[in-house]
XYZ file of C-alpha atoms in Angstrom:
200
model
C -4.871 -43.758 -29.351
C -6.075 -43.601 -32.935
C -9.628 -42.699 -31.870
C -8.224 -39.927 -29.655
C -6.289 -38.578 -32.669
C -9.408 -38.710 -34.840
C -11.364 -37.007 -32.118
C -8.815 -34.182 -31.978
C -8.853 -33.933 -35.770
C -12.636 -33.724 -35.871
C -12.617 -31.105 -33.114
C -10.034 -29.074 -35.018
C -12.110 -29.238 -38.206
C -15.229 -28.218 -36.330
C -13.364 -25.319 -34.737
C -12.134 -24.117 -38.138
C -15.650 -24.409 -39.592
C -17.094 -22.513 -36.621
C -14.536 -19.711 -36.847
C -14.961 -19.518 -40.627
C -18.751 -19.321 -40.280
C -18.440 -16.724 -37.528
C -16.096 -14.611 -39.661
C -18.546 -14.770 -42.562
C -21.440 -13.778 -40.313
C -19.363 -10.903 -38.947
C -18.731 -9.692 -42.517
C -22.431 -9.591 -43.311
C -24.071 -6.480 -41.953
C -27.282 -7.134 -43.882
C -29.894 -9.703 -42.884
C -30.343 -12.284 -45.637
C -33.589 -14.280 -45.619
C -35.063 -17.154 -47.594
C -37.271 -15.939 -50.449
C -40.101 -18.352 -49.655
C -39.994 -18.922 -45.903
C -38.453 -15.671 -44.677
C -36.101 -17.666 -42.447
C -32.543 -16.350 -42.008
C -30.022 -17.732 -44.483
C -26.867 -19.318 -43.104
C -24.152 -18.005 -45.422
C -21.641 -20.411 -43.900
C -23.409 -23.150 -45.922
C -21.582 -21.792 -48.990
C -18.138 -23.105 -49.933
C -15.219 -21.381 -48.226
C -13.679 -20.593 -51.610
C -14.949 -17.299 -53.001
C -15.827 -15.677 -49.668
C -12.958 -13.223 -49.370
C -13.145 -11.296 -52.661
C -13.622 -7.530 -52.658
C -16.965 -8.049 -54.390
C -18.268 -10.393 -51.676
C -17.045 -8.139 -48.872
C -18.719 -5.098 -50.446
C -21.926 -7.023 -51.130
C -22.269 -8.510 -47.638
C -21.805 -5.073 -46.102
C -23.955 -3.012 -48.489
C -25.968 -5.186 -50.874
C -24.126 -3.590 -53.818
C -22.767 -5.940 -56.490
C -19.645 -4.337 -57.984
C -19.645 -6.859 -60.844
C -22.766 -5.265 -62.381
C -21.820 -3.791 -65.776
C -18.143 -4.540 -65.157
C -17.125 -5.566 -68.698
C -14.117 -7.572 -67.494
C -16.338 -9.760 -65.274
C -19.292 -10.356 -67.609
C -17.652 -13.264 -69.512
C -17.227 -15.233 -66.281
C -20.811 -14.423 -65.255
C -22.088 -15.508 -68.662
C -20.106 -18.756 -68.537
C -21.454 -19.603 -65.072
C -25.007 -18.690 -66.091
C -24.840 -20.871 -69.203
C -23.564 -23.873 -67.247
C -25.723 -23.503 -64.118
C -28.878 -21.541 -64.993
C -29.701 -21.516 -68.713
C -31.305 -24.966 -68.696
C -34.236 -23.536 -66.740
C -34.035 -19.795 -67.429
C -32.969 -19.798 -71.087
C -29.721 -18.911 -72.815
C -30.318 -15.168 -72.378
C -32.695 -15.263 -69.414
C -35.778 -15.400 -71.631
C -37.307 -18.196 -69.533
C -37.991 -21.888 -70.109
C -39.010 -24.174 -67.237
C -38.111 -21.336 -64.893
C -39.231 -17.721 -65.246
C -37.633 -15.165 -67.520
C -34.991 -12.993 -65.889
C -34.377 -10.396 -68.589
C -37.366 -8.086 -68.189
C -38.974 -5.930 -65.522
C -41.446 -8.600 -64.347
C -40.144 -10.452 -61.300
C -41.857 -13.586 -59.976
C -40.487 -12.453 -56.621
C -40.515 -8.626 -56.551
C -37.562 -8.596 -54.135
C -35.392 -9.895 -57.000
C -35.427 -6.361 -58.362
C -32.759 -5.621 -55.749
C -29.403 -7.357 -55.746
C -29.926 -8.469 -52.166
C -33.239 -10.081 -53.089
C -31.849 -11.795 -56.179
C -28.914 -13.109 -54.137
C -31.310 -14.488 -51.503
C -33.286 -16.337 -54.183
C -30.144 -17.790 -55.761
C -28.546 -18.722 -52.456
C -31.581 -20.170 -50.673
C -33.771 -21.243 -53.588
C -37.435 -20.583 -54.238
C -40.529 -22.484 -55.284
C -40.769 -25.032 -58.083
C -37.471 -26.464 -59.259
C -35.355 -23.556 -58.022
C -33.326 -25.222 -55.305
C -30.658 -23.522 -53.188
C -27.517 -22.889 -55.211
C -25.032 -22.600 -52.339
C -23.890 -26.177 -53.009
C -23.134 -25.461 -56.671
C -21.860 -21.870 -56.650
C -19.698 -20.020 -54.174
C -20.643 -16.504 -53.033
C -18.403 -14.787 -55.572
C -19.789 -16.904 -58.409
C -23.341 -15.994 -57.375
C -22.457 -12.312 -57.719
C -20.957 -12.960 -61.165
C -24.127 -14.774 -62.285
C -26.223 -11.906 -60.947
C -24.132 -9.428 -62.970
C -24.872 -11.400 -66.127
C -28.598 -11.542 -65.315
C -28.567 -7.760 -64.892
C -26.656 -7.345 -68.152
C -29.218 -9.253 -70.278
C -32.012 -6.898 -69.145
C -34.221 -5.802 -72.070
C -36.660 -3.352 -70.487
C -36.526 0.311 -69.486
C -33.232 1.143 -67.741
C -35.145 3.599 -65.532
C -36.734 0.574 -63.863
C -33.336 -1.041 -63.244
C -32.866 -0.052 -59.600
C -29.677 -2.137 -59.399
C -27.859 0.312 -61.699
C -26.077 3.428 -60.502
C -27.269 6.684 -62.144
C -24.155 6.646 -64.371
C -24.724 3.006 -65.339
C -28.393 3.731 -66.040
C -27.488 6.615 -68.364
C -25.030 4.436 -70.313
C -27.085 1.207 -70.259
C -28.116 -0.324 -73.587
C -31.011 -2.755 -73.580
C -29.638 -6.210 -74.266
C -29.942 -7.666 -77.754
C -28.653 -11.222 -78.047
C -27.935 -10.706 -81.772
C -25.459 -7.986 -80.813
C -23.879 -9.804 -77.863
C -20.167 -9.008 -77.993
C -19.259 -10.788 -74.742
C -16.090 -12.775 -75.449
C -15.803 -16.459 -74.640
C -14.206 -17.026 -71.256
C -10.947 -18.338 -72.729
C -10.542 -15.109 -74.746
C -11.780 -12.731 -72.056
C -9.734 -10.328 -69.940
C -9.209 -11.121 -66.273
C -12.146 -10.012 -64.131
C -11.003 -6.887 -62.264
C -12.912 -5.709 -59.220
C -10.656 -4.062 -56.650
C -11.099 -2.205 -53.408
C -11.070 1.026 -55.438
C -13.876 -0.337 -57.628
C -15.780 -1.322 -54.504
C -15.310 2.112 -52.952
C -16.548 3.812 -56.108
C -19.730 1.771 -56.509
C -22.978 3.469 -55.551
């Protein structure tokens, strides 16, 4: 009797996981591939938390990250970057063990696009860059990407991830002038359906 109950429980969990993975795949209209192997990425490997935000929905459908240059979301992106990425990529993306992320040279040229950068973060790359889907949820990956885009120091005209309006207003990052508040003093990250509709 107990084994039958466990069997039903396992089947129910598998059914929920299958439906959840199917729903996530249905959301994604873009094809996401591993940076190194070119194999399709299985987005259902990511935690279920953080899949249903407006930012994730917009990104999976269009490849546009609505957190880019969203001042209310940068503190969260910075906090995640400092805890998950700075050990290899430097405090401001200047590079350490891993490559620099704050200039116009990309180890993987596809990282110039938000879709490409997401694929590298999600599925990993060469060297010590392992897949991050076990450490960050999809929404957190987009927040980290927004911070990486924010610390850019080169010509804004080369920043293809920016909208024309963002490009015109963009100031090259200077860590000595970083005014990003600490997370505990920051406003709540606001990215709504209206924000998503107005991006790019």
